[in-house]
């Protein structure tokens, strides 16, 4: 054990991903005295603009959106008591197939080794004990999420000093429940038919393949408030409609698959820091 504080680093694609994916663990580990570092790779410029204006519509200015989302991200970090926020500020690449994918300076167009070199500097600076990012499909196929996985795994390979590495995931049992709640709250959510389902990347994992289940229900209110800090984004409004209690029931346990481990901690585990303290 060193005199360095135990450190969690979460690498996310956009402002607001820290809240939905890892708001619970960021809040919980901060409360336990663990240093938390959030790396947000893009500026979120392809998000909704003021008044819900969508990218490509008149009045949508990516720079204005990015500035607004930077403020929202800072507010979310205050709620979650994130110790250090690092923004790589690549241009948001938009959803797969959008012209923004190919724009110069977009995260998707950035060579992996370049993004990884910047992240490797942060790994050397903070020396996290635990790094969390997305799976190779970016959880749901968004190019910036895929790229976040790629630069993270490349940066970890360059630095080889992080004991535990995780990808966020969702148990399939929960995805079903998620669909039910979506319908209950009137979201435009149809179960994909068989042909659509075959086209879609598989989201989440069978429950038995999940290595790590972290109970963050105690921090559901903070996670909700962090997401509320990003209320300019249409997809977050759905979650906010649920209210704190239902939101916490649905989103209170955060799940991960452990992809690198030097500790030998047995799985399934209920703590990202199992074997480290
Ligand atoms: Zn995102």
Short mmCIF file of N, CA, C and O in Angstrom, two decimals, residues 44-171:
data_model
loop_
_atom_site.label_atom_id
_atom_site.label_comp_id
_atom_site.label_asym_id
_atom_site.label_seq_id
_atom_site.Cartn_x
_atom_site.Cartn_y
_atom_site.Cartn_z
N UNK A 44 -19.55 17.13 -26.54
CA UNK A 44 -21.01 16.99 -26.56
C UNK A 44 -21.72 17.93 -27.51
O UNK A 44 -22.93 18.14 -27.41
N UNK A 45 -20.99 18.47 -28.49
CA UNK A 45 -21.55 19.47 -29.40
C UNK A 45 -22.67 18.96 -30.30
O UNK A 45 -23.40 19.76 -30.88
N UNK A 46 -22.82 17.63 -30.42
CA UNK A 46 -23.92 17.08 -31.22
C UNK A 46 -25.16 16.79 -30.37
O UNK A 46 -26.09 16.13 -30.82
N UNK A 47 -25.15 17.28 -29.14
CA UNK A 47 -26.33 17.11 -28.30
C UNK A 47 -27.41 18.12 -28.66
O UNK A 47 -27.28 18.90 -29.61
N UNK A 48 -28.50 18.07 -27.88
CA UNK A 48 -29.60 19.02 -28.09
C UNK A 48 -29.15 20.42 -27.70
O UNK A 48 -28.42 20.59 -26.72
N UNK A 49 -29.61 21.40 -28.46
CA UNK A 49 -29.33 22.79 -28.13
C UNK A 49 -30.39 23.37 -27.22
O UNK A 49 -31.34 22.67 -26.86
N UNK A 50 -30.22 24.64 -26.86
CA UNK A 50 -31.23 25.28 -26.01
C UNK A 50 -32.62 25.15 -26.65
O UNK A 50 -32.76 25.30 -27.86
N UNK A 51 -33.60 24.83 -25.84
CA UNK A 51 -34.96 24.66 -26.35
C UNK A 51 -35.17 23.33 -27.07
O UNK A 51 -36.17 23.13 -27.73
N UNK A 52 -34.19 22.42 -26.95
CA UNK A 52 -34.34 21.08 -27.53
C UNK A 52 -34.05 21.02 -29.02
O UNK A 52 -34.33 20.01 -29.66
N UNK A 53 -33.45 22.07 -29.56
CA UNK A 53 -33.14 22.05 -31.00
C UNK A 53 -32.09 20.98 -31.30
O UNK A 53 -31.11 20.82 -30.58
N UNK A 54 -32.35 20.19 -32.36
CA UNK A 54 -31.50 19.04 -32.68
C UNK A 54 -30.40 19.44 -33.65
O UNK A 54 -30.56 20.40 -34.42
N UNK A 55 -29.30 18.67 -33.65
CA UNK A 55 -28.21 18.95 -34.59
C UNK A 55 -28.73 18.97 -36.02
O UNK A 55 -29.55 18.14 -36.39
N UNK A 56 -28.25 19.93 -36.80
CA UNK A 56 -28.69 20.03 -38.19
C UNK A 56 -29.92 20.91 -38.36
O UNK A 56 -30.22 21.35 -39.47
N UNK A 57 -30.65 21.16 -37.28
CA UNK A 57 -31.81 22.06 -37.38
C UNK A 57 -31.33 23.50 -37.26
O UNK A 57 -30.28 23.77 -36.67
N UNK A 58 -32.13 24.42 -37.82
CA UNK A 58 -31.74 25.83 -37.70
C UNK A 58 -31.61 26.23 -36.23
O UNK A 58 -32.42 25.80 -35.40
N UNK A 59 -30.57 26.98 -35.94
CA UNK A 59 -30.39 27.44 -34.56
C UNK A 59 -29.54 26.51 -33.72
O UNK A 59 -29.27 26.80 -32.56
N UNK A 60 -29.10 25.37 -34.30
CA UNK A 60 -28.22 24.47 -33.53
C UNK A 60 -26.78 24.83 -33.83
O UNK A 60 -26.30 24.65 -34.95
N UNK A 61 -26.11 25.34 -32.83
CA UNK A 61 -24.70 25.68 -33.00
C UNK A 61 -23.87 24.81 -32.06
O UNK A 61 -23.96 24.94 -30.84
N UNK A 62 -23.07 23.90 -32.64
CA UNK A 62 -22.33 22.95 -31.80
C UNK A 62 -21.49 23.63 -30.71
O UNK A 62 -21.35 23.10 -29.61
N UNK A 63 -20.94 24.81 -31.02
CA UNK A 63 -20.09 25.45 -30.01
C UNK A 63 -20.90 25.97 -28.83
O UNK A 63 -20.47 25.87 -27.68
N UNK A 64 -22.09 26.49 -29.14
CA UNK A 64 -22.97 26.95 -28.05
C UNK A 64 -23.40 25.75 -27.20
O UNK A 64 -23.43 25.83 -25.96
N UNK A 65 -23.74 24.66 -27.89
CA UNK A 65 -24.17 23.46 -27.17
C UNK A 65 -23.03 22.95 -26.29
O UNK A 65 -23.23 22.61 -25.11
N UNK A 66 -21.82 22.93 -26.86
CA UNK A 66 -20.67 22.44 -26.08
C UNK A 66 -20.45 23.30 -24.83
O UNK A 66 -20.17 22.77 -23.75
N UNK A 67 -20.59 24.62 -24.97
CA UNK A 67 -20.38 25.52 -23.82
C UNK A 67 -21.42 25.26 -22.75
O UNK A 67 -21.10 25.19 -21.55
N UNK A 68 -22.66 25.07 -23.17
CA UNK A 68 -23.74 24.79 -22.21
C UNK A 68 -23.48 23.45 -21.51
O UNK A 68 -23.62 23.32 -20.29
N UNK A 69 -23.06 22.47 -22.28
CA UNK A 69 -22.87 21.14 -21.71
C UNK A 69 -21.65 21.08 -20.78
O UNK A 69 -21.61 20.29 -19.85
N UNK A 70 -20.68 21.93 -21.04
CA UNK A 70 -19.53 22.02 -20.14
C UNK A 70 -19.99 22.47 -18.74
O UNK A 70 -19.54 21.93 -17.73
N UNK A 71 -20.88 23.47 -18.74
CA UNK A 71 -21.40 23.94 -17.45
C UNK A 71 -22.22 22.86 -16.76
O UNK A 71 -22.14 22.67 -15.55
N UNK A 72 -23.01 22.15 -17.55
CA UNK A 72 -23.82 21.06 -16.98
C UNK A 72 -22.92 19.97 -16.39
O UNK A 72 -23.20 19.41 -15.33
N UNK A 73 -21.85 19.68 -17.11
CA UNK A 73 -20.92 18.65 -16.65
C UNK A 73 -20.27 19.05 -15.33
O UNK A 73 -20.13 18.23 -14.41
N UNK A 74 -19.91 20.31 -15.22
CA UNK A 74 -19.30 20.79 -13.97
C UNK A 74 -20.30 20.66 -12.82
O UNK A 74 -19.93 20.27 -11.71
N UNK A 75 -21.56 21.00 -13.11
CA UNK A 75 -22.59 20.89 -12.06
C UNK A 75 -22.79 19.43 -11.65
O UNK A 75 -22.92 19.11 -10.46
N UNK A 76 -22.80 18.54 -12.61
CA UNK A 76 -22.95 17.12 -12.33
C UNK A 76 -21.78 16.62 -11.47
O UNK A 76 -21.97 15.87 -10.51
N UNK A 77 -20.58 17.06 -11.80
CA UNK A 77 -19.39 16.65 -11.03
C UNK A 77 -19.47 17.15 -9.59
O UNK A 77 -19.00 16.47 -8.68
N UNK A 78 -20.04 18.33 -9.40
CA UNK A 78 -20.20 18.83 -8.03
C UNK A 78 -21.15 17.95 -7.25
O UNK A 78 -20.89 17.60 -6.09
N UNK A 79 -22.25 17.56 -7.89
CA UNK A 79 -23.22 16.69 -7.24
C UNK A 79 -22.57 15.35 -6.85
O UNK A 79 -22.78 14.83 -5.76
N UNK A 80 -21.79 14.81 -7.77
CA UNK A 80 -21.20 13.47 -7.55
C UNK A 80 -19.90 13.55 -6.76
O UNK A 80 -19.29 12.52 -6.48
N UNK A 81 -19.47 14.76 -6.43
CA UNK A 81 -18.23 14.99 -5.68
C UNK A 81 -17.01 14.38 -6.39
O UNK A 81 -16.13 13.77 -5.77
N UNK A 82 -17.01 14.55 -7.71
CA UNK A 82 -15.86 14.09 -8.50
C UNK A 82 -14.66 14.95 -8.13
O UNK A 82 -14.75 16.18 -8.08
N UNK A 83 -13.52 14.29 -7.82
CA UNK A 83 -12.35 15.05 -7.37
C UNK A 83 -11.70 15.83 -8.51
O UNK A 83 -11.27 16.96 -8.32
N UNK A 84 -11.60 15.21 -9.68
CA UNK A 84 -10.92 15.86 -10.81
C UNK A 84 -11.69 15.58 -12.09
O UNK A 84 -11.96 14.42 -12.40
N UNK A 85 -11.98 16.63 -12.82
CA UNK A 85 -12.60 16.50 -14.14
C UNK A 85 -11.55 16.85 -15.20
O UNK A 85 -10.94 17.91 -15.14
N UNK A 86 -11.38 15.92 -16.14
CA UNK A 86 -10.45 16.16 -17.25
C UNK A 86 -11.24 16.06 -18.55
O UNK A 86 -11.84 15.03 -18.82
N UNK A 87 -11.23 17.13 -19.34
CA UNK A 87 -11.96 17.11 -20.61
C UNK A 87 -10.97 17.05 -21.76
O UNK A 87 -10.09 17.90 -21.86
N UNK A 88 -11.11 16.03 -22.59
CA UNK A 88 -10.21 15.93 -23.75
C UNK A 88 -10.70 16.82 -24.90
O UNK A 88 -9.94 17.13 -25.81
N UNK A 89 -11.98 17.20 -24.86
CA UNK A 89 -12.52 18.21 -25.78
C UNK A 89 -12.43 17.86 -27.26
O UNK A 89 -12.33 18.76 -28.09
N UNK A 90 -12.50 16.59 -27.59
CA UNK A 90 -12.67 16.25 -29.01
C UNK A 90 -14.08 16.65 -29.43
O UNK A 90 -15.00 16.69 -28.60
N UNK A 91 -14.24 16.90 -30.74
CA UNK A 91 -15.59 17.23 -31.23
C UNK A 91 -16.44 15.97 -31.20
O UNK A 91 -16.01 14.89 -31.61
N UNK A 92 -17.63 16.12 -30.68
CA UNK A 92 -18.65 15.06 -30.65
C UNK A 92 -18.85 14.53 -32.08
O UNK A 92 -19.05 15.32 -33.00
N UNK A 93 -18.82 13.21 -32.25
CA UNK A 93 -18.96 12.62 -33.60
C UNK A 93 -20.41 12.37 -34.00
O UNK A 93 -20.66 11.92 -35.12
N UNK A 94 -21.35 12.59 -33.10
CA UNK A 94 -22.75 12.29 -33.42
C UNK A 94 -23.01 10.81 -33.51
O UNK A 94 -22.11 9.99 -33.31
N UNK A 95 -24.24 10.45 -33.83
CA UNK A 95 -24.60 9.04 -33.92
C UNK A 95 -23.99 8.42 -35.17
O UNK A 95 -23.65 9.12 -36.12
N UNK A 96 -23.87 7.08 -35.17
CA UNK A 96 -23.25 6.38 -36.31
C UNK A 96 -23.96 6.76 -37.60
O UNK A 96 -25.19 6.74 -37.67
N UNK A 97 -23.15 7.18 -38.60
CA UNK A 97 -23.72 7.52 -39.90
C UNK A 97 -23.96 9.02 -40.09
O UNK A 97 -24.23 9.46 -41.21
N UNK A 98 -23.85 9.80 -39.03
CA UNK A 98 -24.03 11.25 -39.19
C UNK A 98 -22.79 11.85 -39.88
O UNK A 98 -21.67 11.34 -39.69
N UNK A 99 -22.98 12.96 -40.61
CA UNK A 99 -21.82 13.60 -41.25
C UNK A 99 -20.75 14.00 -40.23
O UNK A 99 -19.57 14.01 -40.56
N UNK A 100 -21.18 14.30 -39.00
CA UNK A 100 -20.21 14.71 -37.97
C UNK A 100 -19.18 13.61 -37.69
O UNK A 100 -18.09 13.89 -37.20
N UNK A 101 -19.50 12.35 -38.05
CA UNK A 101 -18.52 11.25 -37.89
C UNK A 101 -17.20 11.59 -38.59
O UNK A 101 -16.13 11.23 -38.11
N UNK A 102 -17.35 12.22 -39.77
CA UNK A 102 -16.19 12.42 -40.64
C UNK A 102 -15.58 13.81 -40.52
O UNK A 102 -14.63 14.13 -41.21
N UNK A 103 -16.16 14.66 -39.67
CA UNK A 103 -15.64 16.02 -39.56
C UNK A 103 -14.23 15.99 -38.99
O UNK A 103 -13.93 15.21 -38.09
N UNK A 104 -13.36 16.85 -39.54
CA UNK A 104 -12.01 16.90 -38.98
C UNK A 104 -12.07 17.30 -37.50
O UNK A 104 -12.88 18.14 -37.13
N UNK A 105 -11.27 16.66 -36.68
CA UNK A 105 -11.28 16.98 -35.24
C UNK A 105 -12.30 16.18 -34.46
O UNK A 105 -12.32 16.25 -33.23
N UNK A 106 -13.17 15.43 -35.17
CA UNK A 106 -14.13 14.61 -34.42
C UNK A 106 -13.37 13.50 -33.70
O UNK A 106 -12.30 13.07 -34.14
N UNK A 107 -13.96 13.05 -32.62
CA UNK A 107 -13.31 12.00 -31.83
C UNK A 107 -13.16 10.74 -32.68
O UNK A 107 -12.14 10.06 -32.63
N UNK A 108 -14.17 10.44 -33.48
CA UNK A 108 -14.18 9.23 -34.31
C UNK A 108 -13.05 9.26 -35.34
O UNK A 108 -12.51 8.23 -35.71
N UNK A 109 -12.70 10.47 -35.82
CA UNK A 109 -11.64 10.61 -36.82
C UNK A 109 -10.25 10.66 -36.18
O UNK A 109 -9.25 10.64 -36.89
N UNK A 110 -10.20 10.76 -34.88
CA UNK A 110 -8.90 10.88 -34.21
C UNK A 110 -8.22 9.51 -34.18
O UNK A 110 -8.82 8.53 -33.76
N UNK A 111 -6.98 9.44 -34.66
CA UNK A 111 -6.28 8.15 -34.58
C UNK A 111 -6.21 7.66 -33.14
O UNK A 111 -5.94 8.44 -32.23
N UNK A 112 -6.49 6.36 -32.95
CA UNK A 112 -6.54 5.79 -31.59
C UNK A 112 -5.26 6.10 -30.83
O UNK A 112 -5.30 6.49 -29.66
N UNK A 113 -4.11 5.98 -31.50
CA UNK A 113 -2.86 6.17 -30.75
C UNK A 113 -2.70 7.60 -30.27
O UNK A 113 -2.09 7.85 -29.22
N UNK A 114 -3.28 8.56 -30.99
CA UNK A 114 -3.19 9.95 -30.53
C UNK A 114 -4.04 10.18 -29.29
O UNK A 114 -3.58 10.78 -28.31
N UNK A 115 -5.29 9.72 -29.35
CA UNK A 115 -6.16 9.85 -28.18
C UNK A 115 -5.59 9.08 -27.00
O UNK A 115 -5.61 9.56 -25.85
N UNK A 116 -5.05 7.90 -27.29
CA UNK A 116 -4.50 7.06 -26.22
C UNK A 116 -3.30 7.71 -25.57
O UNK A 116 -3.11 7.62 -24.34
N UNK A 117 -2.49 8.41 -26.35
CA UNK A 117 -1.30 9.05 -25.77
C UNK A 117 -1.72 10.13 -24.77
O UNK A 117 -1.10 10.29 -23.71
N UNK A 118 -2.79 10.84 -25.09
CA UNK A 118 -3.27 11.87 -24.15
C UNK A 118 -3.83 11.23 -22.88
O UNK A 118 -3.59 11.71 -21.77
N UNK A 119 -4.56 10.15 -23.06
CA UNK A 119 -5.12 9.49 -21.89
C UNK A 119 -4.01 8.84 -21.06
O UNK A 119 -4.07 8.83 -19.83
N UNK A 120 -2.99 8.33 -21.73
CA UNK A 120 -1.87 7.70 -21.00
C UNK A 120 -1.20 8.73 -20.08
O UNK A 120 -0.78 8.40 -18.97
N UNK A 121 -1.13 9.98 -20.53
CA UNK A 121 -0.57 11.03 -19.65
C UNK A 121 -1.39 11.15 -18.38
O UNK A 121 -0.84 11.34 -17.29
N UNK A 122 -2.71 11.07 -18.52
CA UNK A 122 -3.57 11.18 -17.34
C UNK A 122 -3.44 9.95 -16.45
O UNK A 122 -3.49 10.05 -15.22
N UNK A 123 -3.23 8.79 -17.06
CA UNK A 123 -3.02 7.58 -16.26
C UNK A 123 -1.72 7.70 -15.45
O UNK A 123 -1.67 7.33 -14.29
N UNK A 124 -0.71 8.27 -16.07
CA UNK A 124 0.57 8.44 -15.35
C UNK A 124 0.43 9.48 -14.25
O UNK A 124 1.03 9.37 -13.19
N UNK A 125 -0.39 10.50 -14.51
CA UNK A 125 -0.58 11.57 -13.52
C UNK A 125 -1.36 11.06 -12.29
O UNK A 125 -0.95 11.29 -11.16
N UNK A 126 -2.47 10.38 -12.53
CA UNK A 126 -3.35 10.00 -11.42
C UNK A 126 -3.10 8.57 -10.91
O UNK A 126 -3.52 8.23 -9.81
N UNK A 127 -2.46 7.74 -11.69
CA UNK A 127 -2.20 6.33 -11.35
C UNK A 127 -3.44 5.67 -10.72
O UNK A 127 -3.39 5.20 -9.57
N UNK A 128 -4.55 5.62 -11.45
CA UNK A 128 -5.76 5.02 -10.88
C UNK A 128 -5.56 3.53 -10.57
O UNK A 128 -4.85 2.83 -11.28
N UNK A 129 -6.23 3.09 -9.52
CA UNK A 129 -6.24 1.67 -9.16
C UNK A 129 -7.31 0.93 -9.96
O UNK A 129 -7.22 -0.27 -10.20
N UNK A 130 -8.34 1.68 -10.31
CA UNK A 130 -9.46 1.12 -11.06
C UNK A 130 -9.79 2.07 -12.21
O UNK A 130 -9.91 3.28 -12.00
N UNK A 131 -9.91 1.51 -13.41
CA UNK A 131 -10.36 2.29 -14.57
C UNK A 131 -11.64 1.65 -15.10
O UNK A 131 -11.74 0.43 -15.21
N UNK A 132 -12.62 2.49 -15.37
CA UNK A 132 -13.91 2.04 -15.91
C UNK A 132 -14.16 2.73 -17.24
O UNK A 132 -13.98 3.95 -17.35
N UNK A 133 -14.54 1.96 -18.25
CA UNK A 133 -14.99 2.56 -19.51
C UNK A 133 -16.06 1.65 -20.12
O UNK A 133 -16.64 0.81 -19.43
N UNK A 134 -16.34 1.82 -21.43
CA UNK A 134 -17.37 1.01 -22.08
C UNK A 134 -16.77 -0.27 -22.64
O UNK A 134 -15.57 -0.41 -22.73
N UNK A 135 -17.69 -1.15 -23.09
CA UNK A 135 -17.22 -2.35 -23.80
C UNK A 135 -16.86 -1.98 -25.25
O UNK A 135 -16.98 -0.83 -25.67
N UNK A 136 -16.43 -2.98 -26.02
CA UNK A 136 -15.91 -2.71 -27.37
C UNK A 136 -16.99 -2.19 -28.32
O UNK A 136 -16.68 -1.62 -29.36
N UNK A 137 -18.24 -2.41 -27.97
CA UNK A 137 -19.34 -1.89 -28.76
C UNK A 137 -19.84 -0.54 -28.20
O UNK A 137 -20.89 -0.04 -28.63
N UNK A 138 -19.08 0.01 -27.26
CA UNK A 138 -19.51 1.27 -26.67
C UNK A 138 -20.87 1.17 -26.01
O UNK A 138 -21.62 2.13 -26.00
N UNK A 139 -21.19 0.01 -25.53
CA UNK A 139 -22.46 -0.36 -24.90
C UNK A 139 -23.61 -0.40 -25.90
O UNK A 139 -24.36 -1.34 -25.96
N UNK A 140 -23.75 0.63 -26.72
CA UNK A 140 -24.89 0.60 -27.65
C UNK A 140 -24.54 1.07 -29.06
O UNK A 140 -25.41 1.40 -29.84
N UNK A 141 -23.22 1.09 -29.36
CA UNK A 141 -22.84 1.33 -30.75
C UNK A 141 -22.56 2.77 -31.13
O UNK A 141 -22.32 3.06 -32.30
N UNK A 142 -22.57 3.69 -30.17
CA UNK A 142 -22.27 5.08 -30.50
C UNK A 142 -20.76 5.20 -30.79
O UNK A 142 -19.94 4.70 -30.02
N UNK A 143 -20.41 5.85 -31.93
CA UNK A 143 -18.99 5.90 -32.30
C UNK A 143 -18.09 6.48 -31.21
O UNK A 143 -16.97 5.99 -31.01
N UNK A 144 -18.54 7.51 -30.52
CA UNK A 144 -17.68 8.11 -29.48
C UNK A 144 -17.49 7.16 -28.29
O UNK A 144 -16.45 7.20 -27.63
N UNK A 145 -18.48 6.34 -28.03
CA UNK A 145 -18.35 5.37 -26.94
C UNK A 145 -17.38 4.25 -27.36
O UNK A 145 -16.56 3.80 -26.56
N UNK A 146 -17.48 3.84 -28.62
CA UNK A 146 -16.55 2.82 -29.13
C UNK A 146 -15.12 3.37 -29.08
O UNK A 146 -14.19 2.69 -28.63
N UNK A 147 -14.97 4.61 -29.49
CA UNK A 147 -13.64 5.23 -29.50
C UNK A 147 -13.10 5.40 -28.07
O UNK A 147 -11.90 5.25 -27.84
N UNK A 148 -13.98 5.69 -27.12
CA UNK A 148 -13.54 5.81 -25.72
C UNK A 148 -12.98 4.47 -25.26
O UNK A 148 -11.94 4.41 -24.59
N UNK A 149 -13.65 3.37 -25.62
CA UNK A 149 -13.12 2.04 -25.29
C UNK A 149 -11.74 1.86 -25.93
O UNK A 149 -10.80 1.41 -25.27
N UNK A 150 -11.64 2.21 -27.21
CA UNK A 150 -10.37 1.94 -27.93
C UNK A 150 -9.21 2.74 -27.35
O UNK A 150 -8.13 2.19 -27.14
N UNK A 151 -9.43 4.02 -27.09
CA UNK A 151 -8.28 4.80 -26.58
C UNK A 151 -7.95 4.36 -25.14
O UNK A 151 -6.79 4.37 -24.75
N UNK A 152 -8.96 3.97 -24.39
CA UNK A 152 -8.69 3.55 -23.01
C UNK A 152 -7.87 2.27 -22.99
O UNK A 152 -6.86 2.18 -22.28
N UNK A 153 -8.29 1.29 -23.79
CA UNK A 153 -7.57 0.02 -23.78
C UNK A 153 -6.14 0.21 -24.31
O UNK A 153 -5.20 -0.38 -23.81
N UNK A 154 -5.99 1.10 -25.31
CA UNK A 154 -4.65 1.37 -25.85
C UNK A 154 -3.79 2.10 -24.82
O UNK A 154 -2.60 1.80 -24.66
N UNK A 155 -4.38 3.06 -24.12
CA UNK A 155 -3.62 3.81 -23.10
C UNK A 155 -3.21 2.89 -21.96
O UNK A 155 -2.09 3.00 -21.44
N UNK A 156 -4.10 1.97 -21.58
CA UNK A 156 -3.76 1.02 -20.51
C UNK A 156 -2.61 0.11 -20.95
O UNK A 156 -1.72 -0.21 -20.15
N UNK A 157 -2.62 -0.27 -22.22
CA UNK A 157 -1.55 -1.13 -22.73
C UNK A 157 -0.22 -0.38 -22.75
O UNK A 157 0.84 -0.95 -22.53
N UNK A 158 -0.28 0.95 -23.00
CA UNK A 158 0.96 1.76 -23.02
C UNK A 158 1.55 1.92 -21.62
O UNK A 158 2.75 2.10 -21.48
N UNK A 159 0.68 1.91 -20.59
CA UNK A 159 1.15 2.29 -19.26
C UNK A 159 1.30 1.09 -18.31
O UNK A 159 2.13 1.14 -17.41
N UNK A 160 0.51 0.05 -18.54
CA UNK A 160 0.57 -1.21 -17.76
C UNK A 160 0.78 -1.01 -16.26
O UNK A 160 1.67 -1.62 -15.67
N UNK A 161 -0.04 -0.18 -15.65
CA UNK A 161 0.10 -0.04 -14.19
C UNK A 161 -1.24 0.03 -13.49
O UNK A 161 -1.30 0.39 -12.32
N UNK A 162 -2.32 -0.32 -14.19
CA UNK A 162 -3.63 -0.24 -13.57
C UNK A 162 -4.09 -1.63 -13.15
O UNK A 162 -4.27 -2.50 -14.00
N UNK A 163 -4.27 -1.84 -11.83
CA UNK A 163 -4.60 -3.20 -11.38
C UNK A 163 -5.94 -3.73 -11.86
O UNK A 163 -6.05 -4.91 -12.17
N UNK A 164 -6.96 -2.88 -11.89
CA UNK A 164 -8.29 -3.40 -12.25
C UNK A 164 -8.94 -2.52 -13.32
O UNK A 164 -8.96 -1.30 -13.20
N UNK A 165 -9.49 -3.18 -14.33
CA UNK A 165 -10.14 -2.48 -15.44
C UNK A 165 -11.51 -3.10 -15.67
O UNK A 165 -11.65 -4.33 -15.68
N UNK A 166 -12.49 -2.23 -15.84
CA UNK A 166 -13.88 -2.68 -16.01
C UNK A 166 -14.52 -2.03 -17.21
O UNK A 166 -14.22 -0.88 -17.55
N UNK A 167 -15.48 -2.77 -17.79
CA UNK A 167 -16.39 -2.20 -18.78
C UNK A 167 -17.78 -2.15 -18.16
O UNK A 167 -18.21 -3.12 -17.52
N UNK A 168 -18.46 -1.04 -18.36
CA UNK A 168 -19.84 -0.94 -17.87
C UNK A 168 -20.72 -1.89 -18.69
O UNK A 168 -20.49 -2.11 -19.87
N UNK A 169 -21.71 -2.44 -18.03
CA UNK A 169 -22.65 -3.30 -18.74
C UNK A 169 -23.99 -3.26 -18.04
O UNK A 169 -24.16 -2.58 -17.03
N UNK A 170 -24.95 -3.97 -18.61
CA UNK A 170 -26.27 -4.08 -17.97
C UNK A 170 -26.69 -5.54 -18.06
O UNK A 170 -26.47 -6.19 -19.09
N UNK A 171 -27.26 -6.07 -16.98
CA UNK A 171 -27.74 -7.44 -17.04
C UNK A 171 -28.96 -7.54 -17.96
O UNK A 171 -29.80 -6.65 -17.94
#
